[in-house]
Short mmCIF file of C-alpha atoms and ligand atoms in Angstrom, two decimals:
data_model
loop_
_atom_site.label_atom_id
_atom_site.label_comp_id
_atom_site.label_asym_id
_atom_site.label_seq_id
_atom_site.Cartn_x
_atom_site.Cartn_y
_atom_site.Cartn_z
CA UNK A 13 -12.12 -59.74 51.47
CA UNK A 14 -15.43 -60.84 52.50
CA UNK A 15 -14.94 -64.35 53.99
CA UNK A 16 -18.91 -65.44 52.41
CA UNK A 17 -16.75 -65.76 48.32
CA UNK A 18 -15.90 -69.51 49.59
CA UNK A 19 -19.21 -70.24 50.32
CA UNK A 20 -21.08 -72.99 48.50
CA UNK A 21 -24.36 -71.31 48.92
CA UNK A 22 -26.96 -73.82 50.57
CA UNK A 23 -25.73 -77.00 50.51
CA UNK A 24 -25.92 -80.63 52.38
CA UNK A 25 -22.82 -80.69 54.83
CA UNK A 26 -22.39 -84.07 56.32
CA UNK A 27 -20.41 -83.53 58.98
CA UNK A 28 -22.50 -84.19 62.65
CA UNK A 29 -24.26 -81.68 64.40
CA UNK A 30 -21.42 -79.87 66.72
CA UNK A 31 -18.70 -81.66 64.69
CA UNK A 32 -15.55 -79.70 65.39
CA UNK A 33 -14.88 -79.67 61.40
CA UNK A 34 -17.44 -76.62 61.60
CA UNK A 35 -15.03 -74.40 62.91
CA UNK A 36 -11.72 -75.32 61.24
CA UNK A 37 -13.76 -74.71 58.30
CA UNK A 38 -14.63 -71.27 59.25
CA UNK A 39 -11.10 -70.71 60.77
CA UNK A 40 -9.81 -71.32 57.32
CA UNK A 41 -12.29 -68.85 55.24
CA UNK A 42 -11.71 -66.32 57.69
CA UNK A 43 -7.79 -66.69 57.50
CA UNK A 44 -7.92 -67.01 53.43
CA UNK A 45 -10.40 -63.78 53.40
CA UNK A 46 -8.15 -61.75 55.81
CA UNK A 47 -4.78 -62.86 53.48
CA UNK A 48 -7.06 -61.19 50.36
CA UNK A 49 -6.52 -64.86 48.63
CA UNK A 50 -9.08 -65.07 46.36
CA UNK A 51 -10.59 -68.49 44.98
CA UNK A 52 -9.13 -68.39 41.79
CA UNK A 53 -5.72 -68.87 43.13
CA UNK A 54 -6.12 -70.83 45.60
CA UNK A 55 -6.29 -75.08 45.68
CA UNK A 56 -7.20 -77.01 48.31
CA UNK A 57 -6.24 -80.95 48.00
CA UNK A 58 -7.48 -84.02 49.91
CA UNK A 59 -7.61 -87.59 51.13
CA UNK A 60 -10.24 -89.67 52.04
CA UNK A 61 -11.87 -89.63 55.80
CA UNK A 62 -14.21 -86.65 57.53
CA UNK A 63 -11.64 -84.03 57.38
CA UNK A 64 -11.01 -84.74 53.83
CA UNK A 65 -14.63 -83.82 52.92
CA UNK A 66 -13.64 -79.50 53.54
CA UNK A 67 -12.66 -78.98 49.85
CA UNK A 68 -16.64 -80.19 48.60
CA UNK A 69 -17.81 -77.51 51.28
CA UNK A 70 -15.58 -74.29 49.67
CA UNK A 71 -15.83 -72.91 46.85
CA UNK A 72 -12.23 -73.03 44.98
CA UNK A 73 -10.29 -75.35 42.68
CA UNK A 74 -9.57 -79.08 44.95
CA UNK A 75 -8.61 -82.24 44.23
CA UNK A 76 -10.05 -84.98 46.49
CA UNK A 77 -7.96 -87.72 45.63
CA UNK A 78 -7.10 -91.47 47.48
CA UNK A 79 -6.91 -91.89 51.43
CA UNK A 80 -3.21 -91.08 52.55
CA UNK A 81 -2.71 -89.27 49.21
CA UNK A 82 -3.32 -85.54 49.59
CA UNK A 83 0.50 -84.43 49.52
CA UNK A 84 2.01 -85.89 46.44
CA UNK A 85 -0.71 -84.17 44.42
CA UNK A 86 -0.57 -81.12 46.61
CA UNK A 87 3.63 -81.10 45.96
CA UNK A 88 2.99 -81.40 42.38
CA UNK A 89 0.45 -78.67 42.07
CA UNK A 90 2.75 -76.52 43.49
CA UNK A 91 5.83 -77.43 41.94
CA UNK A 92 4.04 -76.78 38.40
CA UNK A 93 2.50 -73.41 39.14
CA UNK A 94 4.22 -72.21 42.30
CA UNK A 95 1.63 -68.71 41.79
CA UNK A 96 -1.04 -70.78 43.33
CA UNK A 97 -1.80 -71.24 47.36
CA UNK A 98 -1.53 -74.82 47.81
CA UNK A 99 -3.61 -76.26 50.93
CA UNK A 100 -3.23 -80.40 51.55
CA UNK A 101 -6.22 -81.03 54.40
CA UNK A 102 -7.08 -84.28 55.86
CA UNK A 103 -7.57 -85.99 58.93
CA UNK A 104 -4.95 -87.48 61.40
CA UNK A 105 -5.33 -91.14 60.08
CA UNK A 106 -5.23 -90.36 56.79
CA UNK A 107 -2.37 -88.03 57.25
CA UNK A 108 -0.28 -90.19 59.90
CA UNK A 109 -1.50 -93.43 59.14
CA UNK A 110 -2.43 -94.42 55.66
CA UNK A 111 -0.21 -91.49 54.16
CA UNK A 112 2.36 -91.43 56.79
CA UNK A 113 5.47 -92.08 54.11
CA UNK A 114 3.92 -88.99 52.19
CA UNK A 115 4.17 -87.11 55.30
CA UNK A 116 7.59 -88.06 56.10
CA UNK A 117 8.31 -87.18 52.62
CA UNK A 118 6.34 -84.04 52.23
CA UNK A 119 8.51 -82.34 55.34
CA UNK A 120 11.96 -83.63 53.88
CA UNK A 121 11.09 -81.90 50.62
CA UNK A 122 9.35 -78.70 51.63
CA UNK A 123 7.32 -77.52 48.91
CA UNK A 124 5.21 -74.40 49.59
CA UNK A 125 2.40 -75.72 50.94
CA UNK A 126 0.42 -75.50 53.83
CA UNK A 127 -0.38 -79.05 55.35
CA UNK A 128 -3.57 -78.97 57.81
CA UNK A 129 -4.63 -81.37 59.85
CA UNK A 130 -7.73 -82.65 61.59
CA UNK A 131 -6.37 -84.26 64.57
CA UNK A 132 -9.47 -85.62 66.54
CA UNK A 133 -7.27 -89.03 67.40
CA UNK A 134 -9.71 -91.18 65.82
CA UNK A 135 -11.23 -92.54 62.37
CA UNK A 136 -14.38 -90.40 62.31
CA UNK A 137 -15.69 -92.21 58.58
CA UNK A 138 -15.45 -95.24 59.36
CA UNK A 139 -16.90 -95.00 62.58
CA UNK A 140 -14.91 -94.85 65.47
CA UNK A 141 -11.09 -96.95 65.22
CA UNK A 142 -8.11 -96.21 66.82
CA UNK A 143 -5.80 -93.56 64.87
CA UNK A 144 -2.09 -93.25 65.16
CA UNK A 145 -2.70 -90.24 67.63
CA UNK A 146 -5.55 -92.02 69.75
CA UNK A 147 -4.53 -92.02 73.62
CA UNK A 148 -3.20 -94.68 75.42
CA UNK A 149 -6.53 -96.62 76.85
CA UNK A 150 -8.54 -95.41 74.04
CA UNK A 151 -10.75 -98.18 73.61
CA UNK A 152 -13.36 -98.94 70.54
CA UNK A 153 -14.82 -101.66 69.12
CA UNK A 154 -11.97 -102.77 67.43
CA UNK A 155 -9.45 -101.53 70.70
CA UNK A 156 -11.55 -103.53 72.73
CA UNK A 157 -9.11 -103.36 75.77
CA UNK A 158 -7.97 -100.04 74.80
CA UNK A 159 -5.05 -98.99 72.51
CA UNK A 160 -1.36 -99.72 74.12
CA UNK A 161 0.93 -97.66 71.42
CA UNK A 162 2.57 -94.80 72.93
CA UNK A 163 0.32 -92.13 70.24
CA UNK A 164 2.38 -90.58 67.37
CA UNK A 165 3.54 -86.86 67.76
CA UNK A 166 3.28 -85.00 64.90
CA UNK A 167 4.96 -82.19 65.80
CA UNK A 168 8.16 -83.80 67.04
CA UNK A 169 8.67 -85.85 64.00
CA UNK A 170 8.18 -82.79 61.70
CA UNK A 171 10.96 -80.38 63.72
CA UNK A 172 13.06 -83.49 63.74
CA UNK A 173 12.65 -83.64 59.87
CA UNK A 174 13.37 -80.43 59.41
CA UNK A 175 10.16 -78.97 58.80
CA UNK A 176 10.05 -74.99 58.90
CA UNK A 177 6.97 -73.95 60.32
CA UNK A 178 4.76 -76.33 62.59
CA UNK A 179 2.34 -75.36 64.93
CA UNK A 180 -0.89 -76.60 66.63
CA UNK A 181 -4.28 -75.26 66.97
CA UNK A 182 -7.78 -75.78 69.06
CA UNK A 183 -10.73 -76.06 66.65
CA UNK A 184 -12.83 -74.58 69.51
CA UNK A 185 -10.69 -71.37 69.32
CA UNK A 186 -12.06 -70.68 65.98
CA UNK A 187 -10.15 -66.71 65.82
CA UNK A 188 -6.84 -67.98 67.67
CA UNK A 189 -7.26 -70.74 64.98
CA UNK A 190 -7.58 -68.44 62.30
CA UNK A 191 -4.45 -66.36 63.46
CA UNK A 192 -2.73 -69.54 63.49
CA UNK A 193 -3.61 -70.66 59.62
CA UNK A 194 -2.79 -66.91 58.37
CA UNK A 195 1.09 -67.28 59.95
CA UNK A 196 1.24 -70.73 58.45
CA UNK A 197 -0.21 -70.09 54.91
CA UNK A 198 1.99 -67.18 54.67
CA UNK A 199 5.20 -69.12 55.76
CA UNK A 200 7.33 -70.07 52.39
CA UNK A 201 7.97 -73.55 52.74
CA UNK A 202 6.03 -76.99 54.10
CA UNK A 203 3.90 -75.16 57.34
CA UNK A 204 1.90 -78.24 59.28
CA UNK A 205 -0.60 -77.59 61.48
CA UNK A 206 -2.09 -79.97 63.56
CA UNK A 207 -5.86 -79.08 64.92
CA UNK A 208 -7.36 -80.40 68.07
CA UNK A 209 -10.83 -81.37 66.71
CA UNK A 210 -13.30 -82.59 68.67
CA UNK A 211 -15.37 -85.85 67.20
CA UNK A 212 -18.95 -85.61 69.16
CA UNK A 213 -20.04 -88.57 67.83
CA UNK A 214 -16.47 -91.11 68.02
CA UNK A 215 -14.43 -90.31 70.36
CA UNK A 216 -16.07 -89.21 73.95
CA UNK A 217 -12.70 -88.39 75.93
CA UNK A 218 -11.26 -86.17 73.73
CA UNK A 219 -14.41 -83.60 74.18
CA UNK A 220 -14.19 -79.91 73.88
CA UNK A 221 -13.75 -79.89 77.73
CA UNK A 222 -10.97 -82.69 77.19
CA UNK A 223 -9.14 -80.30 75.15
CA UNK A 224 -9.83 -76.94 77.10
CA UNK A 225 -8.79 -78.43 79.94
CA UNK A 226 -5.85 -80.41 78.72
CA UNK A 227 -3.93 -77.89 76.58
CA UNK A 228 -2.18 -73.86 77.03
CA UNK A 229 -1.05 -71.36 74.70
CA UNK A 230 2.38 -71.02 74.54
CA UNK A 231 3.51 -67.54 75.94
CA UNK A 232 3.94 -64.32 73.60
CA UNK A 233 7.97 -64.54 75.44
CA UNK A 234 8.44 -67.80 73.90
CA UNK A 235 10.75 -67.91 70.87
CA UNK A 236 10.12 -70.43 68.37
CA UNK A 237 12.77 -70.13 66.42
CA UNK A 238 15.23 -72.08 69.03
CA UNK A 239 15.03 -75.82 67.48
CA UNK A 240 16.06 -77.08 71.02
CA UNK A 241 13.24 -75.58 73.19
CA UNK A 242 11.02 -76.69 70.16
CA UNK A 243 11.32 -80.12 70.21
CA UNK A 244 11.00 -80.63 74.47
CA UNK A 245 8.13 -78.05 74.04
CA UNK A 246 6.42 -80.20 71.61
CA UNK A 247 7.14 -83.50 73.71
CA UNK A 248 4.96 -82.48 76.71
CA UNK A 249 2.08 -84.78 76.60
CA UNK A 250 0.25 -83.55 80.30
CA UNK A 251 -1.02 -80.85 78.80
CA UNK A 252 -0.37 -79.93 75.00
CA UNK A 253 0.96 -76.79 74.31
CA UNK A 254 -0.94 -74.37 71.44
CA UNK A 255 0.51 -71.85 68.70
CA UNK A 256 3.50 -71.83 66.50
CA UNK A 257 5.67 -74.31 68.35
CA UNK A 258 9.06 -73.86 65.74
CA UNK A 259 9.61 -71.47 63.09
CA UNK A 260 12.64 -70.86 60.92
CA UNK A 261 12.68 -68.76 57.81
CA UNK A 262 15.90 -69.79 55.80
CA UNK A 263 15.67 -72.80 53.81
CA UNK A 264 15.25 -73.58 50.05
CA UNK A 265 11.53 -75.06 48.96
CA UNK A 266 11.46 -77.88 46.50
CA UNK A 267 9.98 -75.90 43.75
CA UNK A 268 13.29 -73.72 44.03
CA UNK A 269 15.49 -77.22 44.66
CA UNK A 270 13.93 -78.39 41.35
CA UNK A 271 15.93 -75.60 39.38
CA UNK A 272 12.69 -75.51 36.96
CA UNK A 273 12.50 -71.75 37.79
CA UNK A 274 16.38 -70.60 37.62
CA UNK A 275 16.02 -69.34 34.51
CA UNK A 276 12.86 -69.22 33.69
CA UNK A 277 9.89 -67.72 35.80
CA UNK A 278 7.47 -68.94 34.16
CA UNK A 279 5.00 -71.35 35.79
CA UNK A 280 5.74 -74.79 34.31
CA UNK A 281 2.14 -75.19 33.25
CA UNK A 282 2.12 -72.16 30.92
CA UNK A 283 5.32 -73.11 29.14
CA UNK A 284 5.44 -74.78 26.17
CA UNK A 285 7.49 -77.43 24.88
CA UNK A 286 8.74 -77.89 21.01
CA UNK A 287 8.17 -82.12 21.74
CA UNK A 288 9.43 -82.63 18.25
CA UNK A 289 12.10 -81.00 18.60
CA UNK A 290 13.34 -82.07 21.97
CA UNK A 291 13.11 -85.30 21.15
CA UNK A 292 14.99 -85.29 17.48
CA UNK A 293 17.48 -83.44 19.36
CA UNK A 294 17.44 -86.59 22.29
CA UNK A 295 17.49 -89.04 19.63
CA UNK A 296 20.28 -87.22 17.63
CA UNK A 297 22.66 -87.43 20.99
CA UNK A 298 22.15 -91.06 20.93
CA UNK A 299 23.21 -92.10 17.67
C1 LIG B 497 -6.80 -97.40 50.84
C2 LIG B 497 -7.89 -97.20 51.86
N1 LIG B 497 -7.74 -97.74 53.08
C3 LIG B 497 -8.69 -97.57 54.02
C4 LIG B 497 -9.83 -96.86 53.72
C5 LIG B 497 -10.90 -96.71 54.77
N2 LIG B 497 -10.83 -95.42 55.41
C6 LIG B 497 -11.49 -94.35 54.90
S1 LIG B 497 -11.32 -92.98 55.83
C7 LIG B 497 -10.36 -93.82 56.94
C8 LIG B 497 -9.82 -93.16 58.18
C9 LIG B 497 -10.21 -91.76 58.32
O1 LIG B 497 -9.70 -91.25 59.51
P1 LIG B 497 -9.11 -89.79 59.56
O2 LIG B 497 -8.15 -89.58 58.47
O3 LIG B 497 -8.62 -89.57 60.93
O4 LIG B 497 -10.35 -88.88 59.20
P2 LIG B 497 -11.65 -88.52 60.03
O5 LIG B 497 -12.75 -89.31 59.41
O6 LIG B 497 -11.42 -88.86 61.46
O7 LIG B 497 -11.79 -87.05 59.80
C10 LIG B 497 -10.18 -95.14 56.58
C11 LIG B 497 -9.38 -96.11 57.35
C12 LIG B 497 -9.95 -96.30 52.44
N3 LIG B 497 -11.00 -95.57 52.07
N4 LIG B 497 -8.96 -96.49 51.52
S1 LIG B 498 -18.06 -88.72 62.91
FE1 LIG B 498 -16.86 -87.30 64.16
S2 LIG B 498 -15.43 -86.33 62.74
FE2 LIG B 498 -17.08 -87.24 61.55
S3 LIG B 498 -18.53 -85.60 61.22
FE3 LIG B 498 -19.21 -86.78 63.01
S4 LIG B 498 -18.32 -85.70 64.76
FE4 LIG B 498 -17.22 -85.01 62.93
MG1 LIG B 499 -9.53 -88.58 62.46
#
């Protein structure tokens, strides 16, 4: 499939020059494309921040709903018509921070989704604040002697959870990228990934060199599905390791948890209910 059907056609992106949003964006079309997933079936939900602004620049069915928010309606998108490829995409503080109980949750249920995020360990929108993955040091104008948190990990928190797919990518690598998003889309179950992006204009340490020179790609001999070597692999903070970090293939999804679909294939949405009935029969069984 020709990656060009999720264009929008000539439109105002807002996004800086050199913003590395540019190329998770094209990572992601070229992964979709390459999958054959076509528009139509496809949903892409989001928060509120820089990275949450991808869904108004693809053309596809999205719901840009309230900062920290993007999985709950993601999970319940999927949950009611499990035929659709469900994308949540936001950035790292309004994944981790602001909607840091929805991530938690998110991973403990495992719904089908794919959850992406923007990790350029700042707030890009509003202009430059310390985010729950900003370095130790970092300072801003609010961090004025730089921030003194140990910075969250991601990664370690969603292997420790349970999660069945996590892996992380470099936004400057836009095909590894790519490669990256088509293993986690295709996963069944909750699949995070966690980009590296560059902000040109916010955050000046974490540049495109920062990141080339401060992280590897895990080697083709490594195994990811031993939990173990996982989680101390995705602990190493010297120099942050790329690719799909932990996989694991057998575990129930929450759509399949929910039982809605024992009997009955049928996407929830397109079944319908005799209300009346139902509920004379409910009222009946309490008299
Ligand atoms: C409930 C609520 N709290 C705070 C904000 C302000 N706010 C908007 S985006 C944002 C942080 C965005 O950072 P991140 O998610 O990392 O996205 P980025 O802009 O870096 O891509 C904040 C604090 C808001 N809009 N709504
Ligand atoms: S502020 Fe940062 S994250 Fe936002 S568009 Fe500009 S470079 Fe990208
Ligand atoms: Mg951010």
């Amino acid at each position: 499939m020709d990656p060009e059907i999720y264009d929008m056609g000539d439109i105002d992106i807002a996004w800086c020059p050199g913003c590395g949003n540019f190329s998770i964006l094209s990572s992601l079309k070229l992964a979709l494309a390459e999958l054959e997933i076509p528009p139509e079936n496809l949903v892409v939900v989001s928060g509120i921040g820089q990275a949450a602004k991808i869904p108004h620049y693809f053309k596809t069915h999205f719901f840009n709903g309230l900062h920290g928010r993007a999985l709950p309606p993601a999970t319940a998108i999927k949950v009611v018509n499990p035929e659709l490829t469900v994308i949540a995409e936001s950035g790292d503080g309004d994944m981790y921070g602001e909607g840091g109980n929805h991530f938690l949750h998110a991973i403990r249920r495992n719904p089908d989704i794919t959850n992406i995020v923007h990790n350029n360990m700042v707030y890009g929108l509003t202009k430059g604040q310390a985010s729950p993955t900003s370095q130790l040091g970092f300072r801003t104008p609010v961090q004025v002697r730089g921030v003194f948190l140990e910075p969250f990990n991601p990664l370690t928190l969603a292997i420790a959870l349970g999660a069945t797919f996590v892996a992380r990518a470099f936004a400057g690598d836009v095909e590894r990228t790519k490669d990256i998003l088509k293993m986690a889309i295709s996963h069944k179950g909750y699949a995070l990934v966690d980009i590296l992006q560059p902000c040109v204009s916010f955050n000046k340490v974490n540049t495109f060199k920062w990141f080339k020179d401060n992280t590897y790609y895990l080697e083709n001999s490594y195994n990811p599905e031993d939990r173990n070597e996982a989680l101390q692999i995705s602990l190493q903070q010297d120099r942050l390791p790329l690719g799909v970090i932990f996989k694991l293939m057998k575990k129930k999804t929450f759509e399949e948890n929910s039982g809605l679909y024992d009997k009955d294939k049928t996407p929830l949405v397109l079944r319908t209910a005799d209300r009346k009935n139902v509920l004379a029969k409910l009222i009946r069984s309490k008299s």
